[in-house]
Amino acid sequence: MSDPTIATARLAPDEEGVARAASLLACGELVAIPTETVYGLGADASDPAAVAKVFSAKQRPRFNPLIAHLPDLAAARREGCFDGAAMRLARAFWPGPLTLVVPVSQTGSVCELARAGLTSVALRVPAHDLARDLLARLGRPLAAPSANRSGRISPTSAEHVLADLDGRIAAVLDGGDSAIGVESTVIACLDSVPRLLRPGGIPRERLAEIVGRDPAAAASSSEPIGPGLLASHYAPRARVRLDANAIEPGEAVLLFGGLVPEGLNHAVAVENLSTSADIGQAAARLFSALRRLDESGATSIAAVRIPENGLGEAINDRLRRAAAPR
Ligand code: TXA
Ligand code: MG
């Protein structure tokens, strides 16, 4: 890793902050922005030089394409071709935590590097007010992967962004804590059948209401999944152990609800994602809790079982990747 070379400005969540963020982005600089899911590392998606900086600041492999963020459906339709299912999904969930992977449109301006050379493009209209103001002001698609070093825990606050990227980006627009806390649901609408590429902020139950079937059934196991869905991701420094019933001495512990694993008194640090077993609250607190447990210095984080309902599927997906062999 090269030494940090620039001073990262922390921009206030007001009109001046948004204007400054937009002008830095228009000049090809990197600005981290708040969204309702996680903070994104923004760059002008139509500018290959700006997009190249995203890959190097994050140390992200270039085969992993970025999501382009737009202010509304009309702007998104200039970038991609929407079939019937894509239109239904966009109308139901935008603005919001849904990303649609669709064929690139002839009028598209997202550069090839942002798409990792694919003929499809990932599009999202975020719901966060500051993000929407910024996108409207910028007037171009904004490439924004999660604003963390590649493979590490996604950021849900400006502090998290700075912990990973201070000195490597021009600014962070501070919008407080992310409300949802896990990344968007990614769905590919490339043929007649929508396929779920990443569980996220829109629970599976709600997708099924719109596409008329369980999106899991739409995923064909013989086809390659999203290029960025690496097995190991969201990784704290500590090892992560799932479905823990008993705690080993010296472990840090991730709890949910009222479940008390055996040996909890041996733990060096404990975080409860939601004492009232509220799965939405658990999602919102997941990444900050993992960061705090990691900061305890424990070599292992033991996580109790978390239910699969609602945002539980996305939480368990992130925990499995955090626990995957590195
Ligand atoms: O909530 C979110 O989606 C956040 C906020 C900032 O919007 N962004 C985010 O971006 O999570 P990122 O880059 O960390 O994840 C994007 C995912 C990756 O798994 C990538 O491989 C996939 O979307 N993706 C992007 N373009 C794709 C494409 N054309 N085909 C398949 N997967 C694609
Ligand atoms: Mg990410």
Short mmCIF file of C-alpha atoms and ligand atoms in Angstrom, two decimals:
data_model
loop_
_atom_site.label_atom_id
_atom_site.label_comp_id
_atom_site.label_asym_id
_atom_site.label_seq_id
_atom_site.Cartn_x
_atom_site.Cartn_y
_atom_site.Cartn_z
CA MET A 1 0.00 0.00 0.00
CA SER A 2 1.36 3.43 -0.90
CA ASP A 3 1.47 6.19 1.73
CA PRO A 4 -1.53 8.50 2.01
CA THR A 5 -0.82 11.58 -0.06
CA ILE A 6 -3.89 13.82 0.11
CA ALA A 7 -5.88 15.46 2.88
CA THR A 8 -9.37 13.98 3.00
CA ALA A 9 -11.99 16.69 3.66
CA ARG A 10 -14.98 15.90 5.84
CA LEU A 11 -18.00 17.65 4.29
CA ALA A 12 -21.06 18.66 6.31
CA PRO A 13 -24.49 17.28 5.32
CA ASP A 14 -25.75 20.62 4.00
CA GLU A 15 -26.13 22.37 0.65
CA GLU A 16 -22.55 23.60 0.73
CA GLY A 17 -21.22 20.10 1.46
CA VAL A 18 -23.23 18.59 -1.39
CA ALA A 19 -22.12 21.35 -3.79
CA ARG A 20 -18.46 20.81 -2.86
CA ALA A 21 -18.82 17.03 -3.27
CA ALA A 22 -20.41 17.49 -6.70
CA SER A 23 -17.69 19.84 -7.90
CA LEU A 24 -14.89 17.53 -6.71
CA LEU A 25 -16.59 14.60 -8.50
CA ALA A 26 -17.03 16.66 -11.67
CA CYS A 27 -13.25 17.28 -11.58
CA GLY A 28 -12.52 13.55 -11.49
CA GLU A 29 -11.86 13.29 -7.73
CA LEU A 30 -13.10 10.53 -5.38
CA VAL A 31 -15.76 11.42 -2.78
CA ALA A 32 -17.33 8.95 -0.36
CA ILE A 33 -21.07 9.49 -0.04
CA PRO A 34 -23.75 8.29 2.35
CA THR A 35 -26.51 6.04 1.04
CA GLU A 36 -29.29 4.25 2.93
CA THR A 37 -27.39 0.94 2.63
CA VAL A 38 -23.67 1.66 3.18
CA TYR A 39 -21.30 4.50 2.24
CA GLY A 40 -20.21 4.43 -1.40
CA LEU A 41 -16.86 5.50 -2.87
CA GLY A 42 -18.08 7.81 -5.61
CA ALA A 43 -16.46 8.69 -8.93
CA ASP A 44 -17.82 10.03 -12.22
CA ALA A 45 -18.80 6.76 -13.93
CA SER A 46 -18.33 8.26 -17.39
CA ASP A 47 -14.67 9.17 -16.69
CA PRO A 48 -12.25 6.22 -16.99
CA ALA A 49 -9.46 8.10 -15.17
CA ALA A 50 -11.74 8.79 -12.18
CA VAL A 51 -12.98 5.19 -12.17
CA ALA A 52 -9.39 3.90 -12.27
CA LYS A 53 -8.76 5.81 -9.02
CA VAL A 54 -11.62 3.89 -7.37
CA PHE A 55 -10.03 0.55 -8.19
CA SER A 56 -6.67 1.68 -6.86
CA ALA A 57 -7.97 3.41 -3.67
CA LYS A 58 -9.97 0.28 -2.80
CA GLN A 59 -7.33 -2.12 -4.12
CA ARG A 60 -10.20 -3.76 -5.94
CA PRO A 61 -9.58 -6.30 -8.72
CA ARG A 62 -10.49 -4.80 -12.07
CA PHE A 63 -12.65 -7.75 -13.09
CA ASN A 64 -15.18 -6.69 -10.42
CA PRO A 65 -17.63 -4.17 -11.98
CA LEU A 66 -19.06 -1.13 -10.12
CA ILE A 67 -22.65 -0.03 -9.57
CA ALA A 68 -23.67 3.21 -11.33
CA HIS A 69 -25.98 5.42 -9.24
CA LEU A 70 -28.61 7.63 -10.86
CA PRO A 71 -31.09 10.22 -9.55
CA ASP A 72 -34.18 8.55 -11.04
CA LEU A 73 -35.57 5.85 -13.33
CA ALA A 74 -35.50 8.12 -16.41
CA ALA A 75 -31.75 8.64 -16.00
CA ALA A 76 -31.27 4.91 -15.39
CA ARG A 77 -33.11 4.07 -18.62
CA ARG A 78 -30.58 6.10 -20.60
CA GLU A 79 -27.88 3.75 -19.26
CA GLY A 80 -29.54 0.35 -19.53
CA CYS A 81 -32.28 -1.60 -21.34
CA PHE A 82 -35.17 -2.49 -19.03
CA ASP A 83 -37.40 -5.45 -19.79
CA GLY A 84 -40.83 -5.94 -18.18
CA ALA A 85 -39.47 -7.49 -14.98
CA ALA A 86 -36.80 -4.80 -14.62
CA MET A 87 -39.45 -2.09 -15.00
CA ARG A 88 -41.69 -3.70 -12.38
CA LEU A 89 -38.79 -4.02 -9.94
CA ALA A 90 -37.58 -0.46 -10.54
CA ARG A 91 -41.07 0.97 -10.09
CA ALA A 92 -41.61 -1.04 -6.91
CA PHE A 93 -38.29 -0.41 -5.19
CA TRP A 94 -36.64 2.78 -6.54
CA PRO A 95 -35.51 4.91 -4.95
CA GLY A 96 -34.19 2.25 -2.59
CA PRO A 97 -31.78 -0.59 -1.84
CA LEU A 98 -32.12 -2.45 -5.16
CA THR A 99 -29.50 -2.77 -7.92
CA LEU A 100 -30.57 -3.99 -11.35
CA VAL A 101 -28.07 -5.56 -13.75
CA VAL A 102 -29.38 -4.94 -17.27
CA PRO A 103 -27.95 -4.87 -20.82
CA VAL A 104 -26.04 -1.66 -21.60
CA SER A 105 -28.05 0.81 -23.66
CA GLN A 106 -26.73 2.48 -26.83
CA THR A 107 -27.10 5.84 -25.10
CA GLY A 108 -25.19 4.62 -22.03
CA SER A 109 -22.34 6.72 -20.65
CA VAL A 110 -20.93 4.38 -17.97
CA CYS A 111 -17.36 3.67 -19.10
CA GLU A 112 -16.12 0.20 -19.93
CA LEU A 113 -13.74 0.13 -16.96
CA ALA A 114 -16.65 0.71 -14.52
CA ARG A 115 -18.47 -2.20 -16.18
CA ALA A 116 -15.31 -4.36 -16.11
CA GLY A 117 -15.74 -4.79 -19.85
CA LEU A 118 -19.15 -6.47 -19.56
CA THR A 119 -22.06 -5.74 -21.90
CA SER A 120 -24.31 -5.42 -18.83
CA VAL A 121 -24.41 -2.57 -16.33
CA ALA A 122 -25.45 -2.45 -12.65
CA LEU A 123 -27.80 0.49 -11.90
CA ARG A 124 -29.24 1.83 -8.66
CA VAL A 125 -31.35 4.83 -7.63
CA PRO A 126 -30.56 5.36 -3.94
CA ALA A 127 -33.13 6.74 -1.48
CA HIS A 128 -30.79 8.80 0.74
CA ASP A 129 -31.63 12.52 0.44
CA LEU A 130 -28.02 13.72 0.29
CA ALA A 131 -27.16 11.10 -2.34
CA ARG A 132 -30.16 12.10 -4.45
CA ASP A 133 -29.33 15.83 -4.20
CA LEU A 134 -25.76 15.08 -5.19
CA LEU A 135 -26.76 12.90 -8.16
CA ALA A 136 -29.23 15.49 -9.42
CA ARG A 137 -26.55 18.17 -9.18
CA LEU A 138 -23.83 16.04 -10.80
CA GLY A 139 -25.97 15.14 -13.81
CA ARG A 140 -23.88 12.05 -14.66
CA PRO A 141 -23.93 8.49 -13.36
CA LEU A 142 -21.86 7.99 -10.22
CA ALA A 143 -19.87 4.79 -9.87
CA ALA A 144 -19.90 3.87 -6.18
CA PRO A 145 -18.77 0.58 -4.70
CA SER A 146 -18.83 0.31 -0.91
CA ALA A 147 -16.21 2.71 0.50
CA ASN A 148 -13.96 0.11 2.13
CA ARG A 149 -10.71 -1.59 1.17
CA SER A 150 -11.55 -4.55 -1.06
CA GLY A 151 -12.48 -7.63 0.98
CA ARG A 152 -12.97 -5.76 4.25
CA ILE A 153 -16.04 -4.70 6.26
CA SER A 154 -18.36 -2.24 4.50
CA PRO A 155 -18.68 1.26 6.05
CA THR A 156 -21.90 2.51 7.63
CA SER A 157 -20.51 5.84 8.91
CA ALA A 158 -18.06 8.54 7.82
CA GLU A 159 -15.68 7.33 10.58
CA HIS A 160 -15.64 3.85 9.03
CA VAL A 161 -14.79 5.36 5.64
CA LEU A 162 -11.91 7.36 7.09
CA ALA A 163 -10.60 4.31 8.98
CA ASP A 164 -10.05 2.59 5.61
CA LEU A 165 -9.50 5.43 3.13
CA ASP A 166 -8.25 8.57 4.92
CA GLY A 167 -5.55 10.16 2.79
CA ARG A 168 -6.59 8.21 -0.32
CA ILE A 169 -9.75 10.13 -1.31
CA ALA A 170 -10.59 13.82 -1.70
CA ALA A 171 -13.55 13.95 0.68
CA VAL A 172 -16.29 12.17 2.57
CA LEU A 173 -19.78 13.63 2.77
CA ASP A 174 -20.87 12.93 6.35
CA GLY A 175 -24.50 11.79 6.41
CA GLY A 176 -24.44 10.01 9.78
CA ASP A 177 -25.16 6.31 10.21
CA SER A 178 -26.60 4.31 7.27
CA ALA A 179 -30.23 3.40 8.02
CA ILE A 180 -30.31 -0.08 6.44
CA GLY A 181 -26.73 -1.16 7.05
CA VAL A 182 -26.35 -3.95 4.46
CA GLU A 183 -25.76 -3.39 0.74
CA SER A 184 -28.44 -3.35 -1.93
CA THR A 185 -30.06 -6.50 -3.29
CA VAL A 186 -28.56 -7.17 -6.74
CA ILE A 187 -30.84 -8.72 -9.39
CA ALA A 188 -29.87 -9.48 -12.99
CA CYS A 189 -32.60 -8.90 -15.59
CA LEU A 190 -30.68 -10.11 -18.63
CA ASP A 191 -33.05 -12.71 -20.04
CA SER A 192 -36.68 -13.46 -19.29
CA VAL A 193 -35.93 -14.67 -15.76
CA PRO A 194 -34.72 -12.25 -13.04
CA ARG A 195 -31.85 -13.79 -11.07
CA LEU A 196 -30.80 -12.86 -7.54
CA LEU A 197 -27.03 -12.18 -7.54
CA ARG A 198 -26.70 -10.80 -3.99
CA PRO A 199 -29.21 -10.78 -1.13
CA GLY A 200 -29.43 -7.30 0.39
CA GLY A 201 -31.61 -4.46 1.61
CA ILE A 202 -34.82 -5.68 -0.08
CA PRO A 203 -35.90 -8.95 1.57
CA ARG A 204 -36.59 -11.94 -0.69
CA GLU A 205 -40.24 -12.02 0.46
CA ARG A 206 -40.81 -8.56 -1.03
CA LEU A 207 -39.08 -9.41 -4.33
CA ALA A 208 -41.31 -12.45 -4.79
CA GLU A 209 -44.40 -10.22 -4.53
CA ILE A 210 -43.21 -8.22 -7.54
CA VAL A 211 -41.63 -10.85 -9.80
CA GLY A 212 -44.32 -13.42 -8.98
CA ARG A 213 -41.88 -16.13 -7.94
CA ASP A 214 -39.10 -16.79 -5.47
CA PRO A 215 -35.97 -15.25 -7.03
CA ALA A 216 -33.89 -18.18 -5.70
CA ALA A 217 -35.73 -20.43 -8.12
CA ALA A 218 -34.60 -18.06 -10.86
CA ALA A 219 -30.91 -18.57 -10.14
CA SER A 220 -29.49 -21.33 -12.31
CA SER A 221 -26.57 -23.02 -10.59
CA SER A 222 -24.85 -23.86 -13.88
CA GLU A 223 -24.33 -20.21 -14.80
CA PRO A 224 -21.61 -18.02 -13.28
CA ILE A 225 -22.77 -15.67 -10.54
CA GLY A 226 -21.86 -12.00 -10.19
CA PRO A 227 -18.15 -11.53 -10.88
CA GLY A 228 -17.59 -9.70 -7.58
CA LEU A 229 -19.21 -12.23 -5.32
CA LEU A 230 -15.97 -13.52 -3.87
CA ALA A 231 -16.27 -16.18 -1.20
CA SER A 232 -14.13 -14.24 1.30
CA HIS A 233 -15.38 -10.70 1.90
CA TYR A 234 -16.46 -8.44 4.77
CA ALA A 235 -13.50 -9.85 6.62
CA PRO A 236 -12.46 -8.52 10.02
CA ARG A 237 -8.88 -9.24 11.13
CA ALA A 238 -10.19 -11.83 13.58
CA ARG A 239 -11.35 -15.25 12.42
CA VAL A 240 -15.16 -15.56 12.39
CA ARG A 241 -16.97 -18.64 13.72
CA LEU A 242 -20.68 -19.14 12.93
CA ASP A 243 -23.60 -20.77 14.78
CA ALA A 244 -21.69 -20.69 18.05
CA ASN A 245 -23.42 -22.44 20.97
CA ALA A 246 -20.46 -22.20 23.33
CA ILE A 247 -17.81 -19.51 23.73
CA GLU A 248 -14.10 -20.30 23.99
CA PRO A 249 -11.98 -18.28 26.42
CA GLY A 250 -10.72 -15.04 24.85
CA GLU A 251 -13.32 -14.89 22.07
CA ALA A 252 -15.36 -11.82 21.08
CA VAL A 253 -19.08 -12.57 20.71
CA LEU A 254 -21.83 -11.40 18.36
CA LEU A 255 -25.27 -11.96 19.90
CA PHE A 256 -28.83 -11.64 18.64
CA GLY A 257 -31.96 -11.48 20.81
CA GLY A 258 -32.06 -13.28 24.13
CA LEU A 259 -29.88 -16.26 23.20
CA VAL A 260 -27.10 -16.78 25.78
CA PRO A 261 -24.40 -19.21 24.60
CA GLU A 262 -22.53 -21.32 27.13
CA GLY A 263 -19.35 -19.73 28.47
CA LEU A 264 -20.39 -16.17 27.58
CA ASN A 265 -18.57 -15.04 30.72
CA HIS A 266 -15.27 -15.99 28.99
CA ALA A 267 -15.83 -13.39 26.26
CA VAL A 268 -13.46 -10.42 25.93
CA ALA A 269 -16.09 -8.33 24.11
CA VAL A 270 -19.81 -8.72 23.43
CA GLU A 271 -22.12 -6.96 20.96
CA ASN A 272 -25.83 -7.70 20.68
CA LEU A 273 -27.21 -6.86 17.22
CA SER A 274 -30.70 -6.49 18.65
CA THR A 275 -31.74 -7.40 22.19
CA SER A 276 -35.37 -7.30 21.01
CA ALA A 277 -34.57 -9.71 18.10
CA ASP A 278 -35.52 -7.05 15.50
CA ILE A 279 -33.87 -8.23 12.27
CA GLY A 280 -33.90 -4.75 10.68
CA GLN A 281 -32.11 -3.28 13.68
CA ALA A 282 -29.63 -6.16 13.51
CA ALA A 283 -28.80 -5.35 9.86
CA ALA A 284 -28.30 -1.67 10.66
CA ARG A 285 -25.82 -2.56 13.42
CA LEU A 286 -24.02 -5.53 11.81
CA PHE A 287 -20.94 -3.86 10.29
CA SER A 288 -20.27 -1.44 13.16
CA ALA A 289 -20.61 -4.30 15.66
CA LEU A 290 -18.12 -6.41 13.69
CA ARG A 291 -15.69 -3.49 13.62
CA ARG A 292 -15.96 -2.98 17.39
CA LEU A 293 -15.48 -6.69 18.10
CA ASP A 294 -12.44 -6.68 15.84
CA GLU A 295 -11.02 -3.69 17.71
CA SER A 296 -11.13 -5.75 20.93
CA GLY A 297 -8.07 -7.53 19.57
CA ALA A 298 -9.66 -10.99 19.97
CA THR A 299 -8.34 -13.53 17.47
CA SER A 300 -11.77 -15.10 17.03
CA ILE A 301 -15.32 -13.68 16.79
CA ALA A 302 -18.07 -16.18 17.63
CA ALA A 303 -21.49 -15.37 16.16
CA VAL A 304 -24.70 -17.01 17.37
CA ARG A 305 -27.26 -18.27 14.82
CA ILE A 306 -29.31 -15.51 13.22
CA PRO A 307 -32.73 -16.20 11.66
CA GLU A 308 -33.08 -16.08 7.84
CA ASN A 309 -36.31 -14.07 7.68
CA GLY A 310 -36.41 -10.53 6.20
CA LEU A 311 -32.92 -8.95 6.20
CA GLY A 312 -31.63 -12.07 7.99
CA GLU A 313 -30.71 -13.61 4.62
CA ALA A 314 -28.42 -10.66 3.82
CA ILE A 315 -26.92 -10.68 7.34
CA ASN A 316 -26.16 -14.41 7.11
CA ASP A 317 -24.69 -13.99 3.60
CA ARG A 318 -22.26 -11.33 4.93
CA LEU A 319 -21.37 -13.43 7.99
CA ARG A 320 -20.67 -16.52 5.85
CA ARG A 321 -18.29 -14.48 3.68
CA ALA A 322 -16.67 -12.98 6.78
CA ALA A 323 -16.11 -16.56 8.00
CA ALA A 324 -14.90 -17.97 4.65
CA PRO A 325 -11.28 -19.16 4.31
CA ARG A 326 -9.07 -16.20 3.25
O1 TXA B 1 -25.73 -0.88 -1.47
C1 TXA B 1 -24.90 -0.96 -2.38
O2 TXA B 1 -25.11 -1.63 -3.39
C2 TXA B 1 -23.60 -0.17 -2.21
C3 TXA B 1 -23.96 1.32 -2.19
C4 TXA B 1 -22.75 2.20 -2.14
O3 TXA B 1 -24.77 1.62 -3.30
N1 TXA B 1 -22.67 -0.49 -3.27
C5 TXA B 1 -22.06 -1.70 -3.34
O4 TXA B 1 -21.17 -1.81 -4.39
O5 TXA B 1 -22.27 -2.61 -2.58
P1 TXA B 1 -20.10 -3.00 -4.51
O6 TXA B 1 -19.22 -2.60 -5.64
O7 TXA B 1 -19.43 -3.20 -3.19
O8 TXA B 1 -20.95 -4.22 -4.93
C6 TXA B 1 -21.47 -4.28 -6.24
C7 TXA B 1 -21.79 -5.69 -6.62
C8 TXA B 1 -20.54 -6.50 -6.79
O9 TXA B 1 -20.74 -7.78 -6.22
C9 TXA B 1 -20.41 -6.58 -8.31
O10 TXA B 1 -19.71 -7.71 -8.74
C10 TXA B 1 -21.86 -6.60 -8.75
O11 TXA B 1 -22.50 -5.69 -7.87
N2 TXA B 1 -22.00 -6.15 -10.14
C11 TXA B 1 -21.76 -4.92 -10.64
N3 TXA B 1 -21.95 -4.92 -12.00
C12 TXA B 1 -22.31 -6.16 -12.34
C13 TXA B 1 -22.65 -6.79 -13.57
N4 TXA B 1 -22.64 -6.14 -14.73
N5 TXA B 1 -22.98 -8.10 -13.54
C14 TXA B 1 -23.02 -8.79 -12.37
N6 TXA B 1 -22.70 -8.24 -11.16
C15 TXA B 1 -22.35 -6.96 -11.16
MG MG B 2 -18.53 -4.00 -1.38
#
